[in-house]
Tab-separated table of C-alpha atoms in Angstrom:
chain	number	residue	atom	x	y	z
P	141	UNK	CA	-34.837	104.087	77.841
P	142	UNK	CA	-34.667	104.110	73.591
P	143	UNK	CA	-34.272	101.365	72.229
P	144	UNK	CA	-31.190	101.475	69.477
P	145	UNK	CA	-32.492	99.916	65.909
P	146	UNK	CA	-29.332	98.603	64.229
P	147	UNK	CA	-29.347	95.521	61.448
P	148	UNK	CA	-28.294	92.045	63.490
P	149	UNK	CA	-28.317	90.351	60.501
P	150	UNK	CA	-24.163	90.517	60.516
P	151	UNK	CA	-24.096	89.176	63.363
P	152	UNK	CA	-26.183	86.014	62.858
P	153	UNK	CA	-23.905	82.728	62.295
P	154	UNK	CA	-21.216	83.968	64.731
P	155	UNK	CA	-20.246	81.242	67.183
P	156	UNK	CA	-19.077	81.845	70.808
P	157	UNK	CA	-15.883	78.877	70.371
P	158	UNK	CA	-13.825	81.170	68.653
P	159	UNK	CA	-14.084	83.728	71.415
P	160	UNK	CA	-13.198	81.274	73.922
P	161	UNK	CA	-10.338	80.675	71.861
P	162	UNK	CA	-8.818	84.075	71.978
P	163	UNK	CA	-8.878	84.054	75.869
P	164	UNK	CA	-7.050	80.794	75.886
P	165	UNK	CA	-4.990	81.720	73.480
P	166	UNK	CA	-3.891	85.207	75.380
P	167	UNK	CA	-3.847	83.543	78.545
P	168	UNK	CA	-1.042	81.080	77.287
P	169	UNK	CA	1.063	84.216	75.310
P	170	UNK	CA	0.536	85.974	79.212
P	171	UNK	CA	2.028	82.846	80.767
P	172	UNK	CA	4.856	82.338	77.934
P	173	UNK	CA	5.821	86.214	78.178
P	174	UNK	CA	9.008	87.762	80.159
P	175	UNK	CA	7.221	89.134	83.707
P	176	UNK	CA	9.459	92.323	83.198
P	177	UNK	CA	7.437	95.679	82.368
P	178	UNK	CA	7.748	96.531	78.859
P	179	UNK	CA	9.965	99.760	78.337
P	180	UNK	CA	8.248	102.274	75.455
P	181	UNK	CA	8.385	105.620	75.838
P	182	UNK	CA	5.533	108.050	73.979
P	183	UNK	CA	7.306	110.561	71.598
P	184	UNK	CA	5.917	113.212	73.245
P	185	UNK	CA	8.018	112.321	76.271
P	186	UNK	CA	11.176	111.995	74.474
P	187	UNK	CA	10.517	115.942	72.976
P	188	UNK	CA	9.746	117.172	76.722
P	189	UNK	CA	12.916	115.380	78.351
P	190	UNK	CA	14.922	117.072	75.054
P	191	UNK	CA	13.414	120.267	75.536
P	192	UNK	CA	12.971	120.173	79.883
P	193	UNK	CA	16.324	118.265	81.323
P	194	UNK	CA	16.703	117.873	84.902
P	195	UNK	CA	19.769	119.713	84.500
P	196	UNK	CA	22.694	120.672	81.955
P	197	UNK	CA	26.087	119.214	82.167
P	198	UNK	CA	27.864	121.900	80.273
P	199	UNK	CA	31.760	122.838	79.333
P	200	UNK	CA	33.155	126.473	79.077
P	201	UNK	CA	34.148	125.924	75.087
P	202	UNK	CA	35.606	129.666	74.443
P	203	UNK	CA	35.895	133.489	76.121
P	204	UNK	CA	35.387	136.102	74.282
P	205	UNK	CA	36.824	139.298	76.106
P	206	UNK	CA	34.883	142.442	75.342
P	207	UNK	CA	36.131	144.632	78.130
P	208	UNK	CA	34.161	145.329	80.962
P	209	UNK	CA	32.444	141.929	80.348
P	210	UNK	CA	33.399	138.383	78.861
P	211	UNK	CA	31.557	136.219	76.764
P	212	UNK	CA	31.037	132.975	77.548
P	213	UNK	CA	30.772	129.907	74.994
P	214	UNK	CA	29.135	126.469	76.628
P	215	UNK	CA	29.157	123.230	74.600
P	216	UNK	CA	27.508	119.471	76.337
P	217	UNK	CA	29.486	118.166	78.423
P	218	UNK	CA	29.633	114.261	76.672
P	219	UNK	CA	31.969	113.108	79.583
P	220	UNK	CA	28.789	113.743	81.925
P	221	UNK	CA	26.448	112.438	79.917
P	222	UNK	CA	24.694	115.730	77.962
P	223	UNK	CA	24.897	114.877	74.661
P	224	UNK	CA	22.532	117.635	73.023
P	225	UNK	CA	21.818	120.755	74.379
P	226	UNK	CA	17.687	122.271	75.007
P	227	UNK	CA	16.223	124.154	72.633
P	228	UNK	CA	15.226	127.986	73.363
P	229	UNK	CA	13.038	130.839	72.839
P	230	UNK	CA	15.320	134.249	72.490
P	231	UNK	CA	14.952	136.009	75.960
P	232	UNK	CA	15.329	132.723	78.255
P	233	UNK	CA	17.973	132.494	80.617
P	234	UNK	CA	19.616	129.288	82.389
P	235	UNK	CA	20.406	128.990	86.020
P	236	UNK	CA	23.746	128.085	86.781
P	237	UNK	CA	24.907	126.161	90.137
P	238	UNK	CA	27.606	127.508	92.144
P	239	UNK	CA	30.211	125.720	95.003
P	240	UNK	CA	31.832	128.885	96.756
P	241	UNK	CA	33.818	128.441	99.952
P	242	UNK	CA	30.547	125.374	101.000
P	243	UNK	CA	28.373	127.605	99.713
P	244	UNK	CA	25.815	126.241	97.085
P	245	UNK	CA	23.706	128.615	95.344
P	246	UNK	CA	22.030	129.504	92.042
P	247	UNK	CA	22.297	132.073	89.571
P	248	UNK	CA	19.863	133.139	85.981
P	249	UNK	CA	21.786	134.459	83.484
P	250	UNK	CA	20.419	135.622	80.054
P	251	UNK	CA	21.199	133.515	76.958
P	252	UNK	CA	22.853	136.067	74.523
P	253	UNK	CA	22.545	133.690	71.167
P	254	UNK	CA	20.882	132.590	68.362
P	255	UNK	CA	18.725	129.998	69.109
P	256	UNK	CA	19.388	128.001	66.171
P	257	UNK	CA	23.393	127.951	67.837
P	258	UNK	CA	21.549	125.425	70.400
P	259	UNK	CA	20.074	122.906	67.491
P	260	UNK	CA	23.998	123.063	65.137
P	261	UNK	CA	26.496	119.978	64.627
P	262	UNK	CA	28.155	121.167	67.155
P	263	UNK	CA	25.582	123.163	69.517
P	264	UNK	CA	26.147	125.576	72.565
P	265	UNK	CA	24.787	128.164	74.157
P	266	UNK	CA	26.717	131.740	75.278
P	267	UNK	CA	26.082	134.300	78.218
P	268	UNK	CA	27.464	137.257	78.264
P	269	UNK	CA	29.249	138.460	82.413
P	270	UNK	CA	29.661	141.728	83.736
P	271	UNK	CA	31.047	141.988	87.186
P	272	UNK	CA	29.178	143.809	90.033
P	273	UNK	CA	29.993	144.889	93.068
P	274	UNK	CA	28.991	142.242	95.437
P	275	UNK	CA	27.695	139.907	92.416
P	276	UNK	CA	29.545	137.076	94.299
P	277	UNK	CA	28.579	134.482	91.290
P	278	UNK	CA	29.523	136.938	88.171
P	279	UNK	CA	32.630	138.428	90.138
P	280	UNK	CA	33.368	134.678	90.799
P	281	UNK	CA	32.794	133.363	86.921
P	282	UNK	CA	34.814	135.946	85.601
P	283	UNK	CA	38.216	135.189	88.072
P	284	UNK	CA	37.369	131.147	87.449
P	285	UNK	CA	35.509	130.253	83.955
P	286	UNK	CA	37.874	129.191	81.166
P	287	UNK	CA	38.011	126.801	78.925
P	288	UNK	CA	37.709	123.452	79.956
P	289	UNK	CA	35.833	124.516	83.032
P	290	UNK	CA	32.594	122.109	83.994
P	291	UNK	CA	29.283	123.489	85.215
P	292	UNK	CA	25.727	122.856	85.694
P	293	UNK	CA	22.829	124.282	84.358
P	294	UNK	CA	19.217	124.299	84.186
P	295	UNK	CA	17.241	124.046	81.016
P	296	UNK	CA	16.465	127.147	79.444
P	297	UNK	CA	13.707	128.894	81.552
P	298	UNK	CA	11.341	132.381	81.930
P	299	UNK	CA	8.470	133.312	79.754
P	300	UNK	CA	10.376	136.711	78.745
P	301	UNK	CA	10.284	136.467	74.874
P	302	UNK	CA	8.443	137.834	71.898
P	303	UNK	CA	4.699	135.951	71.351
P	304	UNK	CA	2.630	137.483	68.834
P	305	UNK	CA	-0.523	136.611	70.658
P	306	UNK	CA	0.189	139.195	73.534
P	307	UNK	CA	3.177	141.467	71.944
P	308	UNK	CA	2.518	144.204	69.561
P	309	UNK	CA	4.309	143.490	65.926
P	310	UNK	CA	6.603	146.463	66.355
P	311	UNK	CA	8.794	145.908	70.017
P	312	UNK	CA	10.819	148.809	71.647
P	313	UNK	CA	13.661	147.313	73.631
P	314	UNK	CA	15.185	149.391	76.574
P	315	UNK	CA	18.388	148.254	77.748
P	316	UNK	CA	20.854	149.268	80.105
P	317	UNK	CA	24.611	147.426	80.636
P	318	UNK	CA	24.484	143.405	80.513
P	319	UNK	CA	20.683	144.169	79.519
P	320	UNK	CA	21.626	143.915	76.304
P	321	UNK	CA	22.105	140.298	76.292
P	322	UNK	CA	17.867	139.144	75.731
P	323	UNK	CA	17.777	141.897	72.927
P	324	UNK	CA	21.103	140.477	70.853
P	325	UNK	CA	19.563	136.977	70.898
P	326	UNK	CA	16.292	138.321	69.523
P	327	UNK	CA	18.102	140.203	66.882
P	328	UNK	CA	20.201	137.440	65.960
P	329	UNK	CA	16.862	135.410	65.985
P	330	UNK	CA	15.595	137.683	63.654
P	331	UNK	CA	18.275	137.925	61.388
P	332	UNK	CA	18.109	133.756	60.949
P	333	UNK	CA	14.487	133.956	60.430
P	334	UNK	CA	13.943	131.994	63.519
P	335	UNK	CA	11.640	135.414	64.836
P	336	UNK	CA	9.564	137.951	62.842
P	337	UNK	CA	8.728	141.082	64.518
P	338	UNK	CA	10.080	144.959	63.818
P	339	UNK	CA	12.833	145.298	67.218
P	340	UNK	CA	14.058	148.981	68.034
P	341	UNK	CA	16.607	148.378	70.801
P	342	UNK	CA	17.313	151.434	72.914
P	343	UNK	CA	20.344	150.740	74.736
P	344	UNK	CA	21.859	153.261	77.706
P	345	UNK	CA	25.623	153.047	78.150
P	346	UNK	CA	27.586	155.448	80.144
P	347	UNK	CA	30.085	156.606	77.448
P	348	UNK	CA	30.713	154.872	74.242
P	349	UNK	CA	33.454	152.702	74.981
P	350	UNK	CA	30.663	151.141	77.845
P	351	UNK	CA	28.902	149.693	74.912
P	352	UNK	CA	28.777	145.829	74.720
P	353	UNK	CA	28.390	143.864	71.466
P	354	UNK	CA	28.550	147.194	69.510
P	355	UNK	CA	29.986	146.063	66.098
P	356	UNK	CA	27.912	142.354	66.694
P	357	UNK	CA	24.567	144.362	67.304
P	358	UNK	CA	25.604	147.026	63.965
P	359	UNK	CA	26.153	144.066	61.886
P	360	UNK	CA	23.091	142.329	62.419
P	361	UNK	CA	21.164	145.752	62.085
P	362	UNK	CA	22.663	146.289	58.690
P	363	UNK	CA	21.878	142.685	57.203
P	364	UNK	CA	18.082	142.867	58.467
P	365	UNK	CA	17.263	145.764	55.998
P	366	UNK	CA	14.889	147.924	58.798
P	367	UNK	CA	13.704	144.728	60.782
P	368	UNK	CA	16.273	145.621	63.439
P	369	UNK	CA	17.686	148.919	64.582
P	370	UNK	CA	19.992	149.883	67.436
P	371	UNK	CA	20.370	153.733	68.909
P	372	UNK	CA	22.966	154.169	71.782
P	373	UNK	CA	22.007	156.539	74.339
P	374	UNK	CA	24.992	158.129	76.729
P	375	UNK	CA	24.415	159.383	79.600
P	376	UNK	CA	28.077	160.819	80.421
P	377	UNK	CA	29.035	161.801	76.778
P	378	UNK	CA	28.110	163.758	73.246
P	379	UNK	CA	29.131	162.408	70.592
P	380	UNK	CA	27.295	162.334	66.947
P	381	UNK	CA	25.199	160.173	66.046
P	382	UNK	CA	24.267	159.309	69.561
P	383	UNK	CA	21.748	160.259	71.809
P	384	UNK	CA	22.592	162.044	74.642
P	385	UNK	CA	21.088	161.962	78.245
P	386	UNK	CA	18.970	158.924	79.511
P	387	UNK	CA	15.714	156.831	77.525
P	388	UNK	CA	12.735	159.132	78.335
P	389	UNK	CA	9.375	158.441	77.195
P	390	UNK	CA	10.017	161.455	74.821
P	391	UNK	CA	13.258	159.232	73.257
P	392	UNK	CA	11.344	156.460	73.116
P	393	UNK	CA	8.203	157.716	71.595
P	394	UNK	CA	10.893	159.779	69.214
P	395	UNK	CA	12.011	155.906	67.603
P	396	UNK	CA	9.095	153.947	68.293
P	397	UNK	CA	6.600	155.586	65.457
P	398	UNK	CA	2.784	156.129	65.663
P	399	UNK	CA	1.832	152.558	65.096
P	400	UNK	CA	1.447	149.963	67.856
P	401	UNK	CA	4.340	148.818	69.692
P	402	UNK	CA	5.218	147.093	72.859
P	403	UNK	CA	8.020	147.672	75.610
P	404	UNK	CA	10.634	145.247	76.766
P	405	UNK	CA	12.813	146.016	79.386
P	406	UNK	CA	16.190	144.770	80.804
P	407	UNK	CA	18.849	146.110	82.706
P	408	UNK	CA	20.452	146.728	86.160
P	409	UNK	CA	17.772	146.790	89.141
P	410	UNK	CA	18.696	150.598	89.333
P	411	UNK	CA	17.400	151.281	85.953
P	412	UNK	CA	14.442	150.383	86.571
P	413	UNK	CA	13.038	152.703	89.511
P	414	UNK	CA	13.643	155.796	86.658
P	415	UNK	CA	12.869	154.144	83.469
P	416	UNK	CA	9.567	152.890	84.881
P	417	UNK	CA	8.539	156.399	85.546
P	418	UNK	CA	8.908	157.156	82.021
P	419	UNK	CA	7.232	154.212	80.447
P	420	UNK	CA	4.265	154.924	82.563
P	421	UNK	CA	3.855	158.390	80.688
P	422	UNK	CA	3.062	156.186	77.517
P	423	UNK	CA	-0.270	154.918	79.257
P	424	UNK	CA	0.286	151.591	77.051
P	425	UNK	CA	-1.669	148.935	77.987
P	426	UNK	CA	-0.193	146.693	80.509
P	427	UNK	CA	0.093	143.536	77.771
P	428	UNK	CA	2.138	146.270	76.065
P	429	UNK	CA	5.006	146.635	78.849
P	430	UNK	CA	6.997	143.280	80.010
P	431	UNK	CA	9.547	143.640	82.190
P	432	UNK	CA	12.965	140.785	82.469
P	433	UNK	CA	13.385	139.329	86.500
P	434	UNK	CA	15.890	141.815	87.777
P	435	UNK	CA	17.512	139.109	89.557
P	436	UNK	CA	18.146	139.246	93.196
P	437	UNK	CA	18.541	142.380	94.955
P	438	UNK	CA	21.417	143.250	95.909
P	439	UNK	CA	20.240	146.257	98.410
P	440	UNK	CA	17.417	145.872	100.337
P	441	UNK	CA	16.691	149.298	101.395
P	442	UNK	CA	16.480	150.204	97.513
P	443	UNK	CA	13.426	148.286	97.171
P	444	UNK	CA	9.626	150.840	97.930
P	445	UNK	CA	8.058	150.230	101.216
P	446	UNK	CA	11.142	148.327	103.236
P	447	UNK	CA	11.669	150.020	106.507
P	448	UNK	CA	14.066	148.112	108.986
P	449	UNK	CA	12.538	147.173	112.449
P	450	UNK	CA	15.938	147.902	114.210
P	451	UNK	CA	19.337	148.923	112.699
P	452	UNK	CA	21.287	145.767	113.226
P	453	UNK	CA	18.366	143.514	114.516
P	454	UNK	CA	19.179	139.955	114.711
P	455	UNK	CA	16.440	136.899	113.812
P	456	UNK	CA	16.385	133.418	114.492
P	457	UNK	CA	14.833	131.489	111.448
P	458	UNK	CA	14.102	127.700	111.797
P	459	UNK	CA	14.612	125.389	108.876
P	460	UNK	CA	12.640	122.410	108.433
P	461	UNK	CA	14.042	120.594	105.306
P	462	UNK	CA	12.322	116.820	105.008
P	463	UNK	CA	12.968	115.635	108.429
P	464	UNK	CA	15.900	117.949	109.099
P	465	UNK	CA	15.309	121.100	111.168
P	466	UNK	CA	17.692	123.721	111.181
P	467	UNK	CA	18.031	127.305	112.873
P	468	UNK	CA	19.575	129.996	110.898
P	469	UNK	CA	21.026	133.643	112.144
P	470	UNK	CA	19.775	135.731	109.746
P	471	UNK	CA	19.231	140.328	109.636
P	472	UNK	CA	16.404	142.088	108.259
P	473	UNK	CA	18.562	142.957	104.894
P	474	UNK	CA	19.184	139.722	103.961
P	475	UNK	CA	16.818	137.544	101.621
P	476	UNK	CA	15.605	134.487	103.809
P	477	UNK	CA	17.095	132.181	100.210
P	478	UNK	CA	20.674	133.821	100.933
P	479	UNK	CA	20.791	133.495	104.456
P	480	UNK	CA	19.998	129.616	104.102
P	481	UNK	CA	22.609	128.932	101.517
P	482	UNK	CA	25.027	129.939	103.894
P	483	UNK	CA	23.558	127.804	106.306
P	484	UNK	CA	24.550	125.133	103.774
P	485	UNK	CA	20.827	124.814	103.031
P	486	UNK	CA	20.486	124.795	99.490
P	487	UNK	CA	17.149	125.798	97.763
P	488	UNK	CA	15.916	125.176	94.276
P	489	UNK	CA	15.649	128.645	92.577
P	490	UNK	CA	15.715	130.199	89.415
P	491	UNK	CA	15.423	133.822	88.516
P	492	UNK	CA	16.410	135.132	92.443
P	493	UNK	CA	13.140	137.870	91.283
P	494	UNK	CA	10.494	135.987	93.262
P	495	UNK	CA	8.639	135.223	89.833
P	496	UNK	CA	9.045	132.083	88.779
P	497	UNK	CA	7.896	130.039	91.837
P	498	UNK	CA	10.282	127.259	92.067
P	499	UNK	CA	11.290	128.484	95.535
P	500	UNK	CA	8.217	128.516	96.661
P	501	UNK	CA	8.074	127.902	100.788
P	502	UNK	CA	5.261	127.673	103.608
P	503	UNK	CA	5.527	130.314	106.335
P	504	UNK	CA	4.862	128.269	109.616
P	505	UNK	CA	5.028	131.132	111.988
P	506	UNK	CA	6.507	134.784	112.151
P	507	UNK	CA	6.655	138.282	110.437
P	508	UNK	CA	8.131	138.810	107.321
P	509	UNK	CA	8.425	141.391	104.296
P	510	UNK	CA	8.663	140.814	100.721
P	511	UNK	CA	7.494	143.521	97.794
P	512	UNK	CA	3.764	143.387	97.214
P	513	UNK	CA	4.255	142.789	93.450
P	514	UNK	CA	5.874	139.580	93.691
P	515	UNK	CA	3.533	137.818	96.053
P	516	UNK	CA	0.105	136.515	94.706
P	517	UNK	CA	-3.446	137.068	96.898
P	518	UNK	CA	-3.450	133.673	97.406
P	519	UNK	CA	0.225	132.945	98.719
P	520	UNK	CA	-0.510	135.715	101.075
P	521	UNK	CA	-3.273	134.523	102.406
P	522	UNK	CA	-2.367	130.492	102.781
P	523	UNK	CA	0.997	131.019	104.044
P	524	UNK	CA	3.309	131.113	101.070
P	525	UNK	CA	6.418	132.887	100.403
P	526	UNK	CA	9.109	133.248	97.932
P	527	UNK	CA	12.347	132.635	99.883
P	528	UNK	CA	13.873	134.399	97.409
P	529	UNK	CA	12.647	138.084	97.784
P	530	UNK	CA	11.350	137.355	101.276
P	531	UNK	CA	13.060	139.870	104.732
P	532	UNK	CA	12.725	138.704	108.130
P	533	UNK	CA	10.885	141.293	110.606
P	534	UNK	CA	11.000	138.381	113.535
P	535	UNK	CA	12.033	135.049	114.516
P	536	UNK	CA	10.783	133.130	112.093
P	537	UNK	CA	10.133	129.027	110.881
P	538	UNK	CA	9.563	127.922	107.155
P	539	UNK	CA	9.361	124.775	105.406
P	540	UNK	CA	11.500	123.970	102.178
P	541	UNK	CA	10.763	121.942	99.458
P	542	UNK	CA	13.836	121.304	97.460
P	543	UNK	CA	13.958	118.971	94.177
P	544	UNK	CA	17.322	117.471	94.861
């Protein structure tokens, strides 16, 4: 081994007493000192519990009425104990708990505002409901939200936003309905300066009078001076200045130029079967195309590859939840997540798409069907399913893992 040739000439003349001092001394300042653990907390964990709560207390603060859908205005909740509200990227979405008839469930729904809304004096957050037939959660927030009304919410969550590392400079949004809602916060994120990116927003209503946020969306379009433009497609009527028909990939090469450009899209599952078709004439790259959680499905048997084993066919699926076990009736059409919440089981979840994980379950024993693009290699082959987006074809038992 080398030896190391430093200068000991510094260190001549020290004495070992004063060393043997030090330990005395800390050994009395131990003895003298309060045997409770000090409480410091890093910086960096004060930003992440800021930015990542457990949960949300939140209040219902205003509704906006805009016809076939209300906004909704949510301020902290002081009286429980939410003081500020988390900080967000335009495109996340929170996930709301519901109580319905012992029912406990959870539901994502888009943030439709200006991130810097979340950081004011007086911060909130707003959504933006349409009702849908058999949307149990949006059909139930629009009889029961006003203001005053208490609710729970996750931090902001999903990874569907605008990165310059990934996303072209120029974005083509294609909306359809309450789509609408990540593509107005991105706007309005761009008109504060908060975002910089070119956004053409492409947004399919069935007749004019269909269109949410119209006069919000034209008013941020004409303050951003060509950083943000919004053409209304209608599929049931003509009308000038509109386009007419459905977005094609022949509409949405029309707006989107000759430079690069990337594809968002958000909108009602049934959009996406047909607008799919035309975004895969583009041949963009696939870091080109990103694609919001449609949410849970609604209707199984509109989803490519689901065949039912037998019309009507009833499973047994057994629950084990820490050291509870439970058995659950549940059909072939029903998502395993659903089925359990009626149980009274309740299961942490966030988008209801099978892509963000946090439902994540192991499959102890039995058949079951879930769309191939929402479960990994790995899941598949270990025993892992999203309860989520995951049918029953037999008798079935899973393990939970809730965080609450």
């Amino acid at each position: 081994m080398a030896k190391y040739n430093y200068d000991k000439s510094s260190l001549k003349g020290l004495k070992v007493g004063p060393f043997l001092g030090e330990v005395k001394l800390r050994q009395q300042k131990i003895a003298e000192a309060d045997a409770t653990p000090p409480k410091s907390i890093f910086n960096s964990n004060v930003l992440a519990s800021k930015l990542h709560p457990h949960y949300q207390a939140l209040v219902v603060e205003k509704v906006v009425d805009h016809g076939s859908a209300k906004q909704y205005v949510l301020g902290p909740n002081t009286k429980q104990g939410t003081k500020e509200l988390a900080y967000f990227r335009a495109g996340q979405y929170l996930s709301f708990l519901f109580e319905m008839n012992g029912t406990r469930t959870c539901r994502p729904y888009t943030i439709c505002s200006n991130p810097k809304d979340a950081i004011a004096k007086k911060p909130t957050y707003s959504i933006l409901v349409k009702g849908v037939e058999g949307g149990a959660c949006s059909n139930y927030i629009l009889e029961n939200w006003k203001p005053g009304t208490e609710v729970l919410a996750s931090p902001p969550v999903g990874n569907y936003y605008y990165t310059n590392l990934r996303d072209a400079k120029h974005v083509v949004a294609l909306a359809g309905g309450s789509g609408i809602t990540p593509f107005f916060s991105m706007a309005a994120a761009i008109d504060a300066g908060i975002e910089d990116f070119k956004l053409t927003i492409l947004y399919g209503s069935r007749v004019s009078n269909d269109i949410l946020l119209k006069d919000e969306l034209a008013a941020i379009e004409k303050r951003c001076a060509g950083k943000v433009k919004v053409v209304h497609v209608l599929s049931d009527e003509k009308k000038k200045g509109f386009e007419h028909g459905f977005i094609t990939a022949d509409i949405i090469k029309k707006y989107a130029g000759k430079d690069d450009y990337s594809v968002f899209v958000c909108g009602p599952p049934a959009m996406y079967t047909f607008i799919m078709q035309e975004v895969n004439k583009l041949k963009l790259p696939l870091r080109r195309v990103r694609l919001e959680v449609p949410g849970e499905t609604l209707d199984v048997k509109n989803l490519p590859g689901f065949k039912e084993t037998k019309k009507g066919a009833k499973h047994t699926l057994t629950v084990h939840i820490r050291d509870e076990v439970k058995k659950v009736e549940i059909d072939e059409k029903t998502t395993i997540v659903r089925a359990i919440e009626n149980a009274g089981i309740l299961v942490t979840t966030d988008c209801r798409s099978g892509k963000c994980g946090l439902c994540r379950s192991r499959l102890i024993k039995g058949d079951v069907w879930m769309p191939t693009d929402n479960r990994r290699a790995a899941d598949e082959k270990f025993g892992w399913i999203h309860p989520c987006n995951t049918y029953v074809k037999s008798d079935c038992e899973i393990e939970v893992f809730p965080s609450f």
